[in-house]
Coordinates of C-alpha atoms and ligand atoms in Angstrom, one line a residue:
Chain C
M1 CA 126.0 220.0 152.9
A2 CA 128.4 217.3 151.8
K3 CA 126.0 214.5 152.7
G4 CA 126.4 211.5 150.5
T5 CA 129.8 212.6 149.1
I6 CA 133.3 211.2 149.2
E7 CA 136.4 213.3 148.7
V8 CA 139.8 211.7 148.6
M9 CA 143.1 213.6 148.2
D10 CA 146.6 212.1 147.8
L11 CA 145.7 209.1 150.0
E12 CA 148.5 206.8 151.0
K13 CA 148.7 203.8 153.2
T14 CA 152.0 202.0 154.1
F15 CA 151.6 199.0 156.4
K16 CA 154.1 198.2 159.1
G17 CA 156.7 196.1 157.3
G18 CA 156.7 198.5 154.4
V19 CA 154.0 197.3 152.0
Q20 CA 152.7 200.4 150.2
A21 CA 149.1 199.3 149.6
V22 CA 147.8 202.7 148.5
R23 CA 150.1 205.2 146.8
G24 CA 148.6 208.6 146.3
V25 CA 145.0 208.1 145.4
S26 CA 142.6 211.0 144.7
F27 CA 139.0 211.0 143.6
E28 CA 135.6 212.4 144.3
V29 CA 132.2 210.8 144.4
G30 CA 129.1 213.0 144.2
Q31 CA 125.9 212.5 146.1
G32 CA 123.8 209.7 144.7
E33 CA 126.6 208.6 142.3
F34 CA 127.4 205.0 141.6
F35 CA 131.2 204.8 141.6
A36 CA 133.4 201.7 141.1
F37 CA 136.9 200.8 141.9
L38 CA 138.1 198.2 139.4
G39 CA 141.4 196.4 140.0
P40 CA 143.2 193.1 140.2
N41 CA 144.2 191.3 143.4
G42 CA 146.3 193.4 145.7
A43 CA 145.5 196.7 143.9
G44 CA 144.6 198.4 147.2
K45 CA 140.9 198.3 146.9
S46 CA 140.1 196.9 150.3
T47 CA 142.7 199.1 152.0
T48 CA 141.1 202.2 150.5
I49 CA 137.7 201.0 151.7
Q50 CA 139.0 200.3 155.2
I51 CA 140.4 203.8 155.4
L52 CA 137.1 205.4 154.1
T53 CA 135.0 203.3 156.5
T54 CA 137.0 204.3 159.6
L55 CA 138.6 201.0 160.3
M56 CA 142.1 202.3 159.5
V57 CA 143.9 205.6 159.4
P58 CA 145.8 206.7 156.3
T59 CA 149.5 207.2 156.4
K60 CA 149.2 210.4 154.4
G61 CA 146.6 212.4 152.6
H62 CA 143.1 213.4 153.4
A63 CA 139.7 211.8 153.0
R64 CA 136.2 213.2 153.8
V65 CA 133.2 210.9 153.9
A66 CA 129.8 212.5 154.1
G67 CA 131.7 215.8 154.7
Y68 CA 133.5 214.4 157.8
D69 CA 137.2 213.9 158.1
V70 CA 138.2 210.2 158.4
N71 CA 141.0 211.0 160.8
T72 CA 139.1 213.1 163.3
E73 CA 135.4 212.4 163.0
P74 CA 135.0 208.6 162.6
D75 CA 132.0 208.5 164.9
K76 CA 130.0 210.9 162.6
I77 CA 131.0 208.9 159.6
R78 CA 129.8 205.6 161.1
L79 CA 126.3 206.9 161.3
E80 CA 126.2 207.9 157.6
I81 CA 127.7 204.8 156.0
G82 CA 126.8 201.2 155.4
V83 CA 129.6 198.8 154.8
A84 CA 129.8 195.2 153.5
L85 CA 133.5 194.2 153.6
Q86 CA 135.1 191.6 151.4
E87 CA 135.0 189.1 154.2
T88 CA 131.4 188.9 155.4
G89 CA 131.0 190.0 159.0
V90 CA 128.5 187.5 160.4
D91 CA 128.3 185.5 163.5
P92 CA 127.5 181.9 162.5
K93 CA 125.9 181.1 165.8
L94 CA 123.2 183.8 165.5
T95 CA 120.2 183.6 163.2
G96 CA 119.8 186.1 160.4
R97 CA 117.0 187.9 162.3
E98 CA 119.0 188.2 165.5
M99 CA 121.9 189.7 163.6
L100 CA 119.8 192.3 162.0
I101 CA 118.1 193.2 165.3
M102 CA 121.5 193.4 167.0
Q103 CA 122.7 195.8 164.4
A104 CA 119.6 197.9 164.6
R105 CA 119.9 198.1 168.4
L106 CA 123.5 199.2 168.1
F107 CA 122.4 202.0 165.8
G108 CA 120.1 203.2 168.6
M109 CA 116.7 201.7 167.6
T110 CA 114.3 200.5 170.2
S111 CA 113.6 196.8 170.5
K112 CA 110.4 197.2 168.7
Q113 CA 111.8 199.3 165.9
A114 CA 114.7 196.9 165.5
K115 CA 112.3 193.9 165.1
E116 CA 110.2 195.7 162.5
R117 CA 113.3 196.9 160.5
A118 CA 114.7 193.3 160.6
A119 CA 111.5 191.8 159.2
E120 CA 111.3 194.5 156.5
L121 CA 114.9 193.8 155.4
L122 CA 114.5 190.0 155.5
G123 CA 111.5 190.4 153.2
K124 CA 113.4 192.6 150.8
I125 CA 116.4 190.3 150.4
N126 CA 114.2 187.2 150.2
L127 CA 115.4 185.6 153.4
L128 CA 112.2 185.3 155.4
D129 CA 112.3 181.5 155.1
A130 CA 115.7 181.3 156.6
A131 CA 115.4 184.1 159.0
D132 CA 115.4 182.0 162.1
R133 CA 118.1 179.6 161.1
Q134 CA 121.6 180.0 162.3
V135 CA 123.8 181.9 159.8
G136 CA 126.4 179.1 159.9
K137 CA 123.9 177.0 157.9
Y138 CA 123.4 179.6 155.2
S139 CA 124.8 179.2 151.7
G140 CA 127.4 181.6 150.5
G141 CA 124.9 183.6 148.6
M142 CA 122.5 183.9 151.5
R143 CA 125.3 185.0 153.7
R144 CA 126.2 187.7 151.3
R145 CA 122.7 188.9 151.0
L146 CA 122.3 189.0 154.7
D147 CA 125.6 190.9 155.0
L148 CA 124.3 193.5 152.6
A149 CA 121.0 193.7 154.6
I150 CA 122.9 194.2 157.8
S151 CA 124.8 197.1 156.2
L152 CA 121.4 198.8 155.3
V153 CA 119.8 198.6 158.7
H154 CA 120.2 202.3 159.5
K155 CA 119.4 203.5 156.0
P156 CA 122.9 204.8 155.2
T157 CA 123.4 207.6 152.8
I158 CA 126.6 206.1 151.5
L159 CA 127.1 202.4 150.9
F160 CA 130.6 200.8 150.6
L161 CA 130.7 197.4 149.0
D162 CA 133.9 195.5 148.8
E163 CA 133.6 192.8 146.1
P164 CA 130.0 192.1 147.0
T165 CA 129.5 189.3 144.4
T166 CA 132.9 187.6 144.4
G167 CA 132.3 183.8 144.5
L168 CA 128.6 184.0 143.8
D169 CA 126.6 182.1 141.2
P170 CA 124.9 184.3 138.5
V171 CA 121.5 184.0 140.2
N172 CA 122.8 185.5 143.4
R173 CA 125.0 187.9 141.6
F174 CA 122.0 189.4 139.7
A175 CA 119.9 189.5 142.8
I176 CA 122.6 191.6 144.5
W177 CA 123.0 193.8 141.4
D178 CA 119.2 194.5 141.4
E179 CA 119.2 195.3 145.1
I180 CA 122.0 197.8 144.9
R181 CA 120.8 199.3 141.7
D182 CA 117.5 199.9 143.3
L183 CA 119.1 201.5 146.3
N184 CA 121.0 203.8 144.1
R185 CA 118.2 204.8 141.8
Q186 CA 115.2 204.9 144.2
N187 CA 116.8 205.9 147.5
G188 CA 119.6 208.0 146.0
T189 CA 122.2 206.2 148.0
T190 CA 125.7 206.9 147.0
I191 CA 127.5 203.7 146.2
F192 CA 131.2 203.0 146.3
L193 CA 131.8 199.5 144.9
T194 CA 135.0 197.6 144.3
T195 CA 135.2 194.7 142.0
Q196 CA 137.5 192.5 139.9
Y197 CA 134.6 191.8 137.5
L198 CA 134.6 194.2 134.6
E199 CA 131.1 193.3 133.7
E200 CA 130.0 194.3 137.1
A201 CA 131.5 197.8 136.9
D202 CA 130.3 198.1 133.4
Q203 CA 126.7 197.1 134.3
L204 CA 126.4 199.1 137.5
A205 CA 128.7 202.1 137.8
E206 CA 128.3 205.5 136.3
R207 CA 132.0 206.2 136.7
I208 CA 134.9 203.8 137.1
S209 CA 138.4 204.2 138.4
I210 CA 140.8 201.5 137.4
I211 CA 143.3 201.0 140.3
D212 CA 146.5 198.9 140.1
K213 CA 149.4 198.7 142.5
G214 CA 148.0 201.3 144.8
K215 CA 147.5 203.9 142.1
I216 CA 144.5 205.0 140.0
V217 CA 145.5 204.4 136.4
V218 CA 142.5 206.0 134.7
T219 CA 139.0 207.2 135.6
G220 CA 135.9 207.7 133.5
T221 CA 132.6 206.4 132.4
S222 CA 132.8 202.9 130.9
A223 CA 132.1 204.4 127.4
A224 CA 134.8 206.9 127.8
L225 CA 137.3 204.3 129.0
K226 CA 136.5 202.2 126.0
R227 CA 137.0 205.1 123.7
Q228 CA 140.2 206.0 125.4
I229 CA 142.0 202.8 124.4
G230 CA 140.7 203.5 120.9
L231 CA 141.7 200.1 119.6
D232 CA 139.8 197.3 118.0
V233 CA 140.3 193.8 119.1
I234 CA 140.8 190.8 116.8
E235 CA 140.0 187.7 118.8
L236 CA 141.2 184.3 117.8
T237 CA 140.6 181.0 119.5
F238 CA 142.7 177.9 118.8
A239 CA 142.2 174.2 119.5
N240 CA 145.1 174.0 121.9
V241 CA 147.8 176.0 123.7
I242 CA 150.6 174.9 121.3
D243 CA 148.8 176.3 118.3
A244 CA 147.9 179.5 120.2
T245 CA 151.5 180.0 121.2
T246 CA 152.7 179.4 117.6
A247 CA 150.2 182.0 116.5
V248 CA 151.4 184.6 119.0
N249 CA 154.9 184.3 117.5
A250 CA 153.6 184.4 114.0
L251 CA 151.6 187.6 114.7
Q252 CA 154.5 189.6 116.1
G253 CA 154.7 193.0 114.4
I254 CA 151.1 193.0 113.4
G255 CA 148.9 195.5 115.2
K256 CA 149.8 197.1 118.5
D257 CA 149.8 194.2 121.0
V258 CA 149.0 190.5 121.2
Q259 CA 147.9 188.9 124.4
R260 CA 147.2 185.2 125.0
Q261 CA 145.1 183.6 127.7
D262 CA 145.1 179.8 127.3
T263 CA 143.9 179.1 123.8
H264 CA 142.5 182.5 123.3
L265 CA 144.3 185.4 121.6
K266 CA 143.6 189.1 121.5
L267 CA 145.3 191.3 119.0
Y268 CA 144.8 195.1 119.5
A269 CA 144.9 197.3 116.5
E270 CA 143.8 200.8 115.4
N271 CA 141.7 199.5 112.6
G272 CA 141.0 195.8 113.0
A273 CA 139.1 195.2 109.9
L274 CA 142.0 196.4 107.7
L275 CA 144.5 194.1 109.4
L276 CA 142.4 191.0 109.2
A277 CA 143.9 189.9 105.9
D278 CA 147.4 190.2 107.4
V279 CA 146.4 188.2 110.4
V280 CA 145.0 185.4 108.4
R281 CA 148.0 185.3 106.1
A282 CA 150.4 185.2 109.1
I283 CA 148.8 182.3 110.9
D284 CA 148.2 180.4 107.7
A285 CA 152.0 180.7 107.0
A286 CA 152.6 179.2 110.5
H287 CA 150.2 176.4 109.7
V288 CA 147.8 177.0 112.6
H289 CA 144.1 177.5 112.2
P290 CA 141.8 179.3 114.5
T291 CA 138.5 177.6 115.5
Q292 CA 137.0 181.1 115.9
L293 CA 137.9 184.6 114.7
N294 CA 136.1 187.9 115.1
V295 CA 136.7 191.6 115.2
A296 CA 135.1 193.7 117.9
P297 CA 135.4 197.2 119.4
P298 CA 137.1 197.0 122.8
S299 CA 135.2 195.7 125.9
L300 CA 135.9 197.1 129.3
D301 CA 137.9 193.9 129.8
D302 CA 140.3 195.1 127.2
V303 CA 140.5 198.5 128.8
F304 CA 141.3 196.9 132.1
I305 CA 144.0 194.6 130.8
Q306 CA 145.6 197.4 128.7
F307 CA 145.8 199.8 131.7
T308 CA 146.8 197.4 134.4
T309 CA 149.4 195.6 132.4
N310 CA 150.8 198.8 130.9
S311 CA 151.2 200.3 134.3
A312 CA 153.4 197.3 135.2
Q313 CA 155.7 197.7 132.2
P314 CA 155.0 201.2 130.9
Q315 CA 157.4 201.1 128.0
A316 CA 156.5 197.6 126.8
S317 CA 153.1 198.1 125.2
S318 CA 153.9 196.0 122.1
V319 CA 155.4 193.0 123.9
T320 CA 153.5 189.8 124.2
K321 CA 152.1 189.3 127.7
E322 CA 150.5 186.3 129.2
V323 CA 147.5 187.5 131.1
I324 CA 145.8 185.3 133.6
V325 CA 142.6 186.9 134.7
Chain R
M1 CA 127.2 207.0 179.8
N2 CA 123.7 205.9 179.2
K3 CA 124.6 204.8 175.7
F4 CA 127.6 203.0 177.1
L5 CA 125.5 200.9 179.5
R6 CA 123.0 200.2 176.7
D7 CA 125.7 199.1 174.3
T8 CA 127.3 196.9 177.0
G9 CA 124.0 195.3 177.7
I10 CA 123.5 194.5 174.0
H11 CA 126.9 192.9 173.7
M12 CA 126.5 191.0 177.0
R13 CA 123.1 189.6 176.0
R14 CA 124.5 188.3 172.7
N15 CA 127.3 186.5 174.6
I16 CA 124.9 185.0 177.1
L17 CA 122.8 183.8 174.2
L18 CA 125.9 182.2 172.5
T19 CA 126.9 180.4 175.7
L20 CA 123.4 179.0 176.2
R21 CA 123.4 177.9 172.6
S22 CA 126.6 175.9 173.0
P23 CA 126.4 174.4 176.5
A24 CA 129.3 172.0 175.5
T25 CA 131.7 174.9 176.1
V26 CA 130.6 175.3 179.7
L27 CA 129.5 171.9 181.0
P28 CA 132.7 169.9 181.0
N29 CA 134.4 172.4 183.2
M30 CA 131.4 172.5 185.5
I31 CA 131.3 168.7 185.8
I32 CA 135.1 168.4 186.5
S33 CA 134.8 170.9 189.3
L34 CA 131.9 169.0 190.9
F35 CA 133.8 165.8 190.4
F36 CA 136.7 167.3 192.3
L37 CA 134.4 168.2 195.1
F38 CA 133.0 164.7 195.4
V39 CA 136.4 163.0 195.2
Y40 CA 138.2 165.3 197.6
Q41 CA 135.3 165.1 200.0
G42 CA 135.1 161.3 199.7
G43 CA 138.8 160.6 199.8
L44 CA 140.3 163.2 202.0
S45 CA 137.6 164.0 204.5
G46 CA 139.3 161.8 207.2
I47 CA 142.1 164.3 207.6
A48 CA 139.6 166.8 208.9
N49 CA 139.9 164.9 212.2
M50 CA 143.4 166.3 212.7
P51 CA 143.6 169.0 215.3
A52 CA 144.8 171.7 212.8
F53 CA 141.3 171.7 211.2
G54 CA 139.8 172.6 214.6
G55 CA 136.8 170.3 214.0
A56 CA 135.9 171.9 210.7
S57 CA 134.0 169.8 208.1
Y58 CA 136.3 168.9 205.2
L59 CA 133.4 169.7 202.8
A60 CA 133.4 173.3 203.8
F61 CA 137.2 173.3 203.7
I62 CA 137.5 172.0 200.2
L63 CA 134.5 173.7 198.6
P64 CA 136.4 176.9 197.8
V65 CA 138.9 174.9 195.8
S66 CA 136.1 173.6 193.7
V67 CA 134.7 177.1 193.3
V68 CA 138.1 178.6 192.3
S69 CA 139.1 175.8 189.9
A70 CA 135.7 176.2 188.2
A71 CA 136.3 179.9 187.9
I72 CA 139.7 179.5 186.3
G73 CA 138.6 176.7 184.0
G74 CA 135.5 178.7 182.9
S75 CA 137.1 182.1 182.5
G76 CA 138.6 181.4 179.1
G77 CA 135.1 181.6 177.6
A78 CA 135.1 185.4 177.4
G79 CA 138.4 185.5 175.5
Q80 CA 137.4 182.7 173.2
A81 CA 134.2 184.5 172.3
L82 CA 136.2 187.5 171.2
V83 CA 138.6 185.3 169.2
R84 CA 135.6 183.8 167.4
D85 CA 134.4 187.3 166.5
L86 CA 137.8 188.3 165.3
E87 CA 138.1 185.2 163.2
N88 CA 134.7 185.3 161.5
G89 CA 134.9 189.0 160.8
Y90 CA 132.1 190.0 163.2
F91 CA 134.5 192.1 165.2
A92 CA 135.1 194.4 162.3
R93 CA 131.3 194.5 161.7
L94 CA 131.0 195.7 165.3
L95 CA 133.7 198.3 164.9
L96 CA 131.7 199.7 162.0
T97 CA 128.7 200.5 164.3
P98 CA 128.6 203.5 166.5
S99 CA 128.8 201.1 169.5
S100 CA 131.1 202.1 172.4
R101 CA 134.4 200.4 171.7
L102 CA 134.8 199.5 175.4
A103 CA 131.4 197.9 175.5
I104 CA 132.4 195.6 172.7
V105 CA 135.0 194.0 175.0
L106 CA 133.2 194.5 178.2
G107 CA 130.1 192.6 177.1
P108 CA 131.8 189.2 176.9
M109 CA 133.6 189.8 180.1
I110 CA 130.5 190.5 182.1
A111 CA 128.7 187.5 180.4
G112 CA 131.7 185.4 181.5
M113 CA 131.4 186.8 185.0
L114 CA 127.7 185.9 185.2
Q115 CA 128.5 182.4 184.0
L116 CA 131.0 182.0 186.9
I117 CA 128.4 183.3 189.4
I118 CA 125.9 180.7 188.2
Q119 CA 128.6 178.0 188.4
T120 CA 129.4 179.0 191.9
F121 CA 125.8 179.0 192.9
L122 CA 125.4 175.5 191.5
I123 CA 128.5 174.2 193.4
L124 CA 127.1 175.7 196.6
C125 CA 123.8 173.9 195.9
V126 CA 125.6 170.6 195.5
G127 CA 127.5 171.5 198.7
F128 CA 124.2 172.0 200.5
F129 CA 123.0 168.7 199.2
L130 CA 126.1 167.1 200.7
G131 CA 125.4 168.7 204.0
L132 CA 127.2 172.0 203.8
N133 CA 126.3 174.4 206.5
I134 CA 127.6 178.0 206.1
K135 CA 128.7 179.3 209.5
A136 CA 128.2 183.0 208.6
G137 CA 124.7 182.3 207.2
F138 CA 123.3 184.2 204.3
A139 CA 126.0 187.0 204.6
G140 CA 128.6 184.2 204.2
F141 CA 126.8 182.9 201.1
L142 CA 127.0 186.4 199.6
V143 CA 130.7 186.7 200.4
V144 CA 131.4 183.4 198.6
M145 CA 129.4 184.5 195.6
G146 CA 130.9 187.9 195.6
L147 CA 134.4 186.5 195.8
A148 CA 133.7 184.1 193.0
A149 CA 132.3 186.9 190.8
G150 CA 135.3 189.1 191.4
F151 CA 137.6 186.3 190.7
G152 CA 135.6 185.5 187.6
L153 CA 135.8 189.1 186.3
G154 CA 139.5 189.2 187.0
F155 CA 140.1 186.1 185.0
A156 CA 137.7 187.0 182.2
G157 CA 139.7 190.2 181.9
Y158 CA 142.9 188.2 181.6
S159 CA 141.5 185.9 179.0
V160 CA 140.1 188.8 177.0
G161 CA 143.6 190.4 177.1
V162 CA 145.3 187.3 175.9
A163 CA 142.7 186.7 173.2
L164 CA 142.9 190.2 171.8
R165 CA 146.7 189.9 171.6
A166 CA 147.1 186.4 170.4
K167 CA 144.0 186.5 168.1
N168 CA 143.8 182.7 168.2
A169 CA 141.6 180.4 170.1
Q170 CA 144.2 177.9 171.4
A171 CA 146.3 180.7 172.9
A172 CA 143.2 182.1 174.6
Q173 CA 142.5 178.8 176.2
A174 CA 146.1 177.9 177.0
G175 CA 146.5 181.4 178.6
T176 CA 144.1 180.5 181.4
F177 CA 145.5 177.1 182.1
V178 CA 148.7 178.8 183.0
F179 CA 146.9 179.7 186.2
F180 CA 145.9 176.2 187.2
P181 CA 149.1 175.8 189.3
L182 CA 148.0 178.7 191.4
I183 CA 145.2 176.6 192.8
F184 CA 147.7 174.0 194.0
L185 CA 150.5 176.3 195.2
S186 CA 148.3 177.3 198.1
S187 CA 146.5 176.0 201.2
T188 CA 144.5 173.8 198.9
F189 CA 144.1 170.6 200.7
V190 CA 145.3 171.4 204.2
P191 CA 145.5 174.6 206.3
L192 CA 148.5 176.8 205.8
E193 CA 150.1 175.7 209.1
M194 CA 150.1 172.1 208.0
I195 CA 152.1 172.7 204.8
Q196 CA 155.4 170.9 205.2
A197 CA 157.7 172.2 202.5
G198 CA 159.1 175.6 203.4
W199 CA 159.2 176.8 199.8
L200 CA 155.5 175.9 199.3
K201 CA 154.6 177.9 202.4
V202 CA 156.3 180.9 201.0
V203 CA 154.7 180.6 197.6
A204 CA 151.3 180.0 199.3
K205 CA 151.7 183.2 201.3
I206 CA 152.4 185.3 198.1
N207 CA 149.7 183.5 196.0
P208 CA 146.5 185.6 196.0
T209 CA 144.5 182.4 195.7
T210 CA 145.4 181.6 199.3
Y211 CA 143.6 184.7 200.5
I212 CA 140.6 183.8 198.5
F213 CA 140.5 180.4 200.0
E214 CA 141.0 181.8 203.5
G215 CA 138.3 184.4 203.0
M216 CA 135.8 181.8 201.9
R217 CA 136.7 179.3 204.6
Q218 CA 136.4 182.0 207.2
V219 CA 132.7 182.5 206.4
L220 CA 132.0 178.8 205.6
I221 CA 133.7 177.3 208.7
K222 CA 134.4 179.9 211.4
G223 CA 131.8 182.6 210.9
W224 CA 131.9 186.3 210.2
E225 CA 135.2 188.1 210.8
T226 CA 136.1 191.2 208.9
G227 CA 139.9 190.8 208.6
P228 CA 140.3 187.7 206.4
I229 CA 137.2 188.7 204.3
L230 CA 138.7 192.1 203.6
Q231 CA 142.0 190.5 202.7
A232 CA 140.2 188.2 200.3
F233 CA 138.4 191.1 198.6
G234 CA 141.7 193.0 198.6
A235 CA 143.5 190.2 196.8
I236 CA 140.7 190.1 194.2
G237 CA 140.6 193.8 193.8
L238 CA 144.3 193.7 193.0
L239 CA 143.9 190.9 190.6
C240 CA 141.1 192.7 188.8
V241 CA 143.0 196.0 188.6
I242 CA 145.9 194.2 186.9
T243 CA 144.0 192.0 184.5
I244 CA 141.4 194.6 183.5
T245 CA 144.2 197.1 182.8
F246 CA 145.8 194.4 180.7
A247 CA 142.5 193.8 178.9
A248 CA 141.9 197.5 178.3
L249 CA 145.4 198.0 176.9
S250 CA 145.0 195.0 174.6
A251 CA 141.6 196.2 173.5
K252 CA 142.9 199.6 172.8
Q253 CA 145.4 198.0 170.5
A254 CA 142.8 195.7 168.9
V255 CA 140.4 198.5 168.0
S256 CA 143.1 201.0 167.0
R257 CA 143.1 202.2 163.4
D258 CA 146.8 202.2 162.8
Ligands
ATP401 N1 147.1 194.4 157.2 C1 148.0 194.4 156.3 N2 149.3 194.3 156.5 C2 150.2 194.3 155.6 N3 149.9 194.3 154.2 C3 148.7 194.3 153.9 C4 147.6 194.4 154.9 N4 146.4 194.4 154.2 C5 146.7 194.4 152.9 N5 148.0 194.4 152.7 C6 148.7 194.4 151.4 O1 148.4 195.6 150.7 C7 148.2 195.3 149.3 C8 146.8 195.8 148.9 O2 145.8 194.9 149.5 P1 144.3 195.1 149.4 O3 143.7 194.1 150.3 O4 143.9 196.5 149.6 O5 144.0 194.7 147.9 P2 142.7 194.5 147.1 O6 142.7 195.4 145.9 O7 141.6 194.5 148.0 O8 142.9 193.0 146.6 P3 141.8 191.8 146.4 O9 141.1 191.9 145.1 O10 142.7 190.5 146.5 O11 140.9 191.8 147.6 C9 148.5 193.9 149.1 O12 149.8 193.7 148.7 C10 148.3 193.3 150.5 O13 149.1 192.1 150.6
MG402 MG1 140.2 193.3 148.6

């Protein structure tokens, strides 16, 4: 029936001590869908994952994973899901192979089946060479790949990945992207992924929810989200922060919003090309000159920044904000 | 039930493997206990000529002290293993499997108990080498091993309980050292009758360790007699009930989803 699906209704989690990590989240993920939670630090991504993967009970609301209630049927859920948490769950004193075998045994496989499955997965994630080395001696990327393999041992129908590529170099990141894309496309595994990387959500997910401060701000395909903000971006780069700050002041009142990150400025406007002349005049009058200037349609980055910063100060959309990403 | 035993076996095997892989966590304690055995035997054996000892060999008299101190010193291992798992995130990984929750904490406890059984066996072997002669024969040997195993399980339970509450390695280790005084507030070096200070006599009578010493000494020195042996197992049973309840309550809290 509901195999491979996730349904979440008005989910809330308040920790002892009063931190409201999740504040009324609702969404649905269909069978075989690739869904991403995109949000900054402390948005509530990991908390949501811990509730959906049976590690924590919600304070309020309902959630069903693979058709089972997270409150009352955690045992059934555990058989259906694979989970790679934000902190990898590996024992540094065991070898990669031993960890996979142990996991397979705990999911009920015989010793022989477990060994075969371990070898198969080690091959898949390209770890055969390091299979019999202790995990403590693995690099960060190898550890992540092993952690992913461990979560796949029992061929789950739903895979939860909490920031699976944070801290990895591009080579390892792309290796993991390929692996999970394959799982989704070839095996039809439903994937729920959280990330702080917009590029990651953009590349992988069919549907994205942007979450901030425990609430979903917006949900849609990456194309729809970009359309929703409906603004062009004029990007300017300056030689130094002083020039950039001067430019921010000079550009007040032009377009909808100016944001600065170091020496980099983004000006949002409904029709970027038309405003370009105004922009150049304004910064010229302030005697600062950009080293780079271009006009582009919004990236998912811009969507993210727009939505997360606006949710912080809903009325202040045309105020200059310093964004540190 | 079958699944529970299977899961416990899987967790136990992992913990045994980990112990074998880092012998440095076990050996020092083992060596210190044997050192005590040599030193007490070498330095104090003269007092066994006093009438209160009734002609017993001091080796047989002091051996239980070595066994019990090895058990207390070694019992922190089970708790420390769990703390390690909590710290490196493996504990959460285990909670995400369908494994029995109880098996996850019982595995290291049983591995810890086995470690103490082997330790005791080695101490007895060294004892035999020094000329130990168990009065109650093979049955006596089994009693000593059984008491050590029970004592080990009891203390492993305690260390697991402390570990799951404190969630840090130092606390788990410090928690067991609290019990070192128990060894010495007892009929440790001389029989109960010879203890001079009245307060120590009282404390020794309350201290369950005394009954374990007495039970072991009964079979090592005097021969089979059911009374003291039952008392020793009774004391251990009580210890186990208390510490394992404590471990179970702490475990319940640690695996709870609130
Ligand atoms: N066990 C806990 N007890 C109390 N507060 C917590 C606990 N876990 C998380 N929080 C708080 O809940 C909020 C959401 O945390 P969460 O880990 O879900 O965020 P996140 O989106 O995963 O962030 P990140 O990208 O940094 O991993 C934060 O303010 C965090 O400090
Ligand atoms: Mg997180």
